[in-house]
Amino acid sequence: MAINIVLAGPRGKMGTEAIKMITNDENFNLIACIDRKNNGKSLDEINHVCENSIPIYDNAKTCFEEMEPDVFVDLTIPKIGFEHTKLALQLNIRAVVGTSGFTEAQIDELSLLAEQNKTGCIIAPNFALGAVLMMLFSKMAAKYFPDVEIIEKHHNNKVDAPSGTALKTIEMIKQSRDPKKQGHPEEYEIVEGSRGGEIEGIRVHSMRLPGLVAHQEVVFGSKSQLLTIKHDSFHRESFMDGLKLGINEVIKLQKLIYGLEHVMDLD
């Protein structure tokens, strides 16, 4: 039986790719979209990639109650995405969230709600499977290379910095690395922010430029050597295999997981 899906964020570039993937998969059924600007219209009126008359709602609660989806996919912005996901879990609708920028407190709140309602939820800072592997390899490397900096590069319309991928990478590195002060003990910045942000001694640098999509380098330094673990997404199509995996796996869950690595077969 096909999985009935509601998608929030159909006008964005990520949403457009998601619509292509969902409508081309025989196991998925896109039944509605949520968009703040186009209430009452159909998806074929606002997005050329879809020829079906899929209804659009501006009110998530109305959409969820009338359409009764199996899975809700959110590809919006942090503030709206959090409210959407919270509402979905309250209504026992499983959620797959590609929106980055949630705070730790927000993730904790959603995790508690998912557990209480026994409703699956996957929040993925990055749906590109190569990016997930980059994070896992970085966790492995940090055990042997504790001096590390992260350079993440995204398109100039990204509103949060550092990226969710960078924060997730740091979270995973911290599992293998003790806090460590890096650089010269008396270093100083002539231009404020030159050394980037810092979490437990890990420096993170964010670039925002036209032409970029999603790119990250994790650079480890040691005596006479460097190890660089790098991933590049050149098109948002690169995220669709991970999104597809998330939708298929969230059906089996009764709790929230943060990061696709928890549902990937890595044995």
Tab-separated table of C-alpha atoms in Angstrom:
chain	number	residue	atom	x	y	z
A	1	MET	CA	0.000	0.000	0.000
A	2	ALA	CA	1.331	3.428	-0.946
A	3	ILE	CA	2.434	5.850	1.772
A	4	ASN	CA	0.250	8.977	1.782
A	5	ILE	CA	2.407	12.096	2.135
A	6	VAL	CA	1.825	15.773	2.887
A	7	LEU	CA	4.698	18.080	1.923
A	8	ALA	CA	5.403	21.537	3.350
A	9	GLY	CA	7.551	23.843	1.220
A	10	PRO	CA	6.540	22.993	-2.359
A	11	ARG	CA	7.815	26.248	-3.921
A	12	GLY	CA	11.439	25.882	-2.836
A	13	LYS	CA	14.191	24.195	-4.825
A	14	MET	CA	14.357	21.351	-2.326
A	15	GLY	CA	10.567	21.048	-2.396
A	16	THR	CA	10.571	20.855	-6.193
A	17	GLU	CA	13.023	17.960	-6.165
A	18	ALA	CA	11.016	16.244	-3.432
A	19	ILE	CA	7.825	16.535	-5.493
A	20	LYS	CA	9.596	14.902	-8.452
A	21	MET	CA	10.873	12.051	-6.305
A	22	ILE	CA	7.578	11.426	-4.481
A	23	THR	CA	5.365	11.558	-7.571
A	24	ASN	CA	7.694	9.260	-9.519
A	25	ASP	CA	7.783	6.591	-6.802
A	26	GLU	CA	4.997	4.039	-7.014
A	27	ASN	CA	5.180	3.454	-3.262
A	28	PHE	CA	4.461	7.107	-2.439
A	29	ASN	CA	1.299	9.143	-2.870
A	30	LEU	CA	1.499	12.937	-2.532
A	31	ILE	CA	-1.956	13.915	-1.271
A	32	ALA	CA	-1.506	17.582	-0.285
A	33	CYS	CA	0.961	20.416	0.239
A	34	ILE	CA	1.245	23.156	2.840
A	35	ASP	CA	2.227	26.612	1.598
A	36	ARG	CA	1.531	29.958	3.239
A	37	LYS	CA	0.866	31.806	-0.041
A	38	ASN	CA	-1.331	29.546	-2.130
A	39	ASN	CA	-4.239	28.318	-0.037
A	40	GLY	CA	-7.001	26.827	-2.168
A	41	LYS	CA	-4.889	26.412	-5.279
A	42	SER	CA	-3.633	23.106	-6.626
A	43	LEU	CA	-0.003	22.106	-6.964
A	44	ASP	CA	-0.043	22.075	-10.771
A	45	GLU	CA	-0.870	25.802	-10.677
A	46	ILE	CA	2.297	26.791	-8.784
A	47	ASN	CA	4.873	24.130	-9.673
A	48	HIS	CA	5.504	23.037	-13.252
A	49	VAL	CA	6.986	19.653	-12.237
A	50	CYS	CA	3.582	18.363	-11.116
A	51	GLU	CA	0.624	17.840	-13.430
A	52	ASN	CA	-1.735	16.571	-10.733
A	53	SER	CA	-4.398	18.665	-8.987
A	54	ILE	CA	-2.983	18.173	-5.501
A	55	PRO	CA	-4.605	20.571	-3.004
A	56	ILE	CA	-2.635	23.266	-1.205
A	57	TYR	CA	-3.413	24.431	2.337
A	58	ASP	CA	-2.044	27.372	4.290
A	59	ASN	CA	-3.210	25.886	7.594
A	60	ALA	CA	-1.334	22.777	8.673
A	61	LYS	CA	-3.942	21.677	11.228
A	62	THR	CA	-6.745	21.781	8.662
A	63	CYS	CA	-4.578	19.909	6.171
A	64	PHE	CA	-3.629	17.170	8.628
A	65	GLU	CA	-7.178	16.673	9.882
A	66	GLU	CA	-8.785	16.609	6.429
A	67	MET	CA	-6.143	14.597	4.545
A	68	GLU	CA	-4.970	12.214	7.333
A	69	PRO	CA	-1.490	11.536	5.890
A	70	ASP	CA	0.776	8.672	6.895
A	71	VAL	CA	3.880	10.878	6.718
A	72	PHE	CA	4.500	14.615	6.836
A	73	VAL	CA	7.624	15.975	5.108
A	74	ASP	CA	8.817	19.439	6.119
A	75	LEU	CA	11.243	21.409	3.934
A	76	THR	CA	10.571	24.944	5.164
A	77	ILE	CA	12.381	27.183	7.687
A	78	PRO	CA	13.166	26.522	11.368
A	79	LYS	CA	10.371	28.478	13.061
A	80	ILE	CA	7.609	27.166	10.802
A	81	GLY	CA	9.110	23.694	10.545
A	82	PHE	CA	9.174	23.278	14.303
A	83	GLU	CA	5.506	24.230	14.661
A	84	HIS	CA	4.500	21.966	11.759
A	85	THR	CA	6.401	19.006	13.168
A	86	LYS	CA	5.086	19.520	16.685
A	87	LEU	CA	1.520	19.593	15.382
A	88	ALA	CA	2.058	16.475	13.266
A	89	LEU	CA	3.364	14.509	16.242
A	90	GLN	CA	0.481	15.710	18.415
A	91	LEU	CA	-1.870	14.251	15.783
A	92	ASN	CA	0.124	10.987	15.574
A	93	ILE	CA	1.398	11.739	12.084
A	94	ARG	CA	4.944	10.568	11.426
A	95	ALA	CA	7.326	13.303	10.297
A	96	VAL	CA	10.463	13.520	8.179
A	97	VAL	CA	12.164	16.884	8.608
A	98	GLY	CA	14.843	18.338	6.359
A	99	THR	CA	14.623	21.808	7.872
A	100	SER	CA	17.854	22.739	9.658
A	101	GLY	CA	18.355	25.264	12.426
A	102	PHE	CA	16.291	23.678	15.218
A	103	THR	CA	17.672	24.397	18.678
A	104	GLU	CA	18.673	21.622	21.035
A	105	ALA	CA	15.690	22.503	23.224
A	106	GLN	CA	13.312	22.207	20.259
A	107	ILE	CA	14.707	18.804	19.301
A	108	ASP	CA	14.355	17.647	22.923
A	109	GLU	CA	10.735	18.828	22.991
A	110	LEU	CA	9.904	17.021	19.759
A	111	SER	CA	11.723	13.908	20.943
A	112	LEU	CA	9.681	13.782	24.142
A	113	LEU	CA	6.447	14.291	22.206
A	114	ALA	CA	7.308	11.552	19.700
A	115	GLU	CA	8.103	9.130	22.521
A	116	GLN	CA	4.927	9.965	24.432
A	117	ASN	CA	2.756	9.467	21.336
A	118	LYS	CA	4.799	6.538	20.010
A	119	THR	CA	5.019	8.345	16.679
A	120	GLY	CA	8.091	8.146	14.469
A	121	CYS	CA	10.065	11.240	13.498
A	122	ILE	CA	13.325	11.656	11.599
A	123	ILE	CA	15.170	14.974	11.651
A	124	ALA	CA	18.024	14.902	9.168
A	125	PRO	CA	20.521	17.783	9.000
A	126	ASN	CA	21.496	16.432	5.592
A	127	PHE	CA	19.711	13.906	3.353
A	128	ALA	CA	22.720	13.302	1.082
A	129	LEU	CA	23.998	9.831	1.932
A	130	GLY	CA	27.554	10.903	1.130
A	131	ALA	CA	27.274	13.695	3.703
A	132	VAL	CA	26.127	11.200	6.336
A	133	LEU	CA	29.163	9.043	5.585
A	134	MET	CA	31.388	12.146	5.823
A	135	MET	CA	30.062	12.745	9.344
A	136	LEU	CA	30.603	9.130	10.347
A	137	PHE	CA	34.163	9.099	8.956
A	138	SER	CA	34.873	12.344	10.825
A	139	LYS	CA	33.762	10.740	14.079
A	140	MET	CA	36.177	7.877	13.415
A	141	ALA	CA	39.056	10.215	12.554
A	142	ALA	CA	38.623	12.459	15.595
A	143	LYS	CA	39.790	9.664	17.887
A	144	TYR	CA	43.238	9.914	16.297
A	145	PHE	CA	43.224	13.533	15.069
A	146	PRO	CA	41.809	15.773	17.821
A	147	ASP	CA	42.861	19.023	16.094
A	148	VAL	CA	40.059	19.756	13.657
A	149	GLU	CA	38.323	22.629	11.886
A	150	ILE	CA	35.213	22.615	9.705
A	151	ILE	CA	34.565	24.730	6.631
A	152	GLU	CA	30.972	24.603	5.405
A	153	LYS	CA	29.788	26.355	2.249
A	154	HIS	CA	26.191	26.979	1.221
A	155	HIS	CA	24.137	29.104	-1.144
A	156	ASN	CA	23.561	32.726	-0.182
A	157	ASN	CA	19.861	32.190	0.614
A	158	LYS	CA	20.566	29.909	3.561
A	159	VAL	CA	19.499	31.740	6.725
A	160	ASP	CA	21.169	29.726	9.513
A	161	ALA	CA	24.866	29.443	10.268
A	162	PRO	CA	26.603	27.230	10.930
A	163	SER	CA	24.681	24.634	8.973
A	164	GLY	CA	22.833	21.770	10.594
A	165	THR	CA	25.318	19.432	8.929
A	166	ALA	CA	28.248	21.205	10.569
A	167	LEU	CA	26.567	21.114	13.980
A	168	LYS	CA	25.731	17.426	13.577
A	169	THR	CA	29.333	16.739	12.522
A	170	ILE	CA	30.614	18.487	15.656
A	171	GLU	CA	28.175	16.533	17.803
A	172	MET	CA	29.499	13.270	16.368
A	173	ILE	CA	33.158	14.325	16.636
A	174	LYS	CA	32.618	15.169	20.323
A	175	GLN	CA	31.753	11.517	20.908
A	176	SER	CA	35.343	10.577	19.974
A	177	ARG	CA	37.251	13.664	21.101
A	178	ASP	CA	37.827	15.353	24.456
A	179	PRO	CA	37.471	19.167	24.541
A	180	LYS	CA	40.742	20.709	23.391
A	181	LYS	CA	41.989	24.264	22.926
A	182	GLN	CA	43.434	24.639	19.433
A	183	GLY	CA	45.827	27.140	17.923
A	184	HIS	CA	48.387	29.363	19.638
A	185	PRO	CA	47.477	30.016	23.289
A	186	GLU	CA	47.919	33.769	22.733
A	187	GLU	CA	46.277	34.045	19.315
A	188	TYR	CA	44.011	37.035	18.667
A	189	GLU	CA	41.781	38.285	15.873
A	190	ILE	CA	42.562	41.502	14.047
A	191	VAL	CA	39.162	41.180	12.362
A	192	GLU	CA	36.491	39.838	14.724
A	193	GLY	CA	35.267	36.391	13.711
A	194	SER	CA	38.344	35.585	11.606
A	195	ARG	CA	38.872	32.328	13.463
A	196	GLY	CA	35.238	31.324	13.086
A	197	GLY	CA	32.873	29.959	15.696
A	198	GLU	CA	34.051	27.600	18.408
A	199	ILE	CA	32.511	24.584	20.120
A	200	GLU	CA	34.772	22.777	22.611
A	201	GLY	CA	37.796	24.033	20.688
A	202	ILE	CA	36.490	22.949	17.286
A	203	ARG	CA	36.496	25.891	14.887
A	204	VAL	CA	33.706	26.151	12.322
A	205	HIS	CA	33.661	28.554	9.368
A	206	SER	CA	30.575	29.318	7.247
A	207	MET	CA	30.630	30.595	3.665
A	208	ARG	CA	27.498	31.870	1.878
A	209	LEU	CA	27.869	32.537	-1.860
A	210	PRO	CA	25.772	32.361	-5.042
A	211	GLY	CA	26.598	29.233	-7.034
A	212	LEU	CA	27.066	26.987	-4.018
A	213	VAL	CA	24.571	24.310	-2.980
A	214	ALA	CA	25.907	22.377	0.049
A	215	HIS	CA	29.565	21.609	0.690
A	216	GLN	CA	31.648	20.746	3.737
A	217	GLU	CA	35.286	20.014	4.527
A	218	VAL	CA	36.395	18.562	7.835
A	219	VAL	CA	40.136	19.165	8.148
A	220	PHE	CA	42.189	17.251	10.723
A	221	GLY	CA	45.782	18.258	11.504
A	222	SER	CA	48.610	16.295	13.084
A	223	LYS	CA	52.405	16.153	12.959
A	224	SER	CA	53.507	16.490	9.337
A	225	GLN	CA	50.108	15.484	7.947
A	226	LEU	CA	46.570	16.637	7.176
A	227	LEU	CA	43.444	14.539	6.717
A	228	THR	CA	40.557	16.166	4.831
A	229	ILE	CA	37.138	14.553	4.628
A	230	LYS	CA	35.023	16.405	2.081
A	231	HIS	CA	31.543	16.181	0.624
A	232	ASP	CA	29.909	18.222	-2.139
A	233	SER	CA	26.283	18.384	-3.227
A	234	PHE	CA	26.111	20.049	-6.632
A	235	HIS	CA	22.356	19.677	-7.050
A	236	ARG	CA	19.454	19.125	-4.678
A	237	GLU	CA	18.770	15.858	-6.450
A	238	SER	CA	21.607	14.524	-4.275
A	239	PHE	CA	19.316	14.702	-1.228
A	240	MET	CA	16.514	12.581	-2.648
A	241	ASP	CA	17.874	9.099	-1.907
A	242	GLY	CA	18.152	10.063	1.743
A	243	LEU	CA	14.686	11.615	1.808
A	244	LYS	CA	13.255	8.470	0.234
A	245	LEU	CA	15.029	6.355	2.851
A	246	GLY	CA	13.683	8.578	5.625
A	247	ILE	CA	10.083	8.270	4.451
A	248	ASN	CA	10.319	4.490	4.194
A	249	GLU	CA	12.003	4.113	7.588
A	250	VAL	CA	9.939	6.556	9.657
A	251	ILE	CA	6.900	4.285	9.205
A	252	LYS	CA	8.704	1.699	11.369
A	253	LEU	CA	9.611	4.085	14.194
A	254	GLN	CA	7.892	5.006	17.452
A	255	LYS	CA	10.374	7.700	18.505
A	256	LEU	CA	12.444	10.568	17.134
A	257	ILE	CA	15.891	10.035	15.687
A	258	TYR	CA	18.289	12.816	14.763
A	259	GLY	CA	20.427	11.913	11.756
A	260	LEU	CA	19.997	9.406	8.933
A	261	GLU	CA	22.941	7.328	10.134
A	262	HIS	CA	20.572	5.680	12.632
A	263	VAL	CA	18.517	4.083	9.824
A	264	MET	CA	21.292	3.353	7.322
A	265	ASP	CA	22.616	-0.186	6.978
A	266	LEU	CA	26.269	0.378	7.869
A	267	ASP	CA	27.312	-3.169	8.772
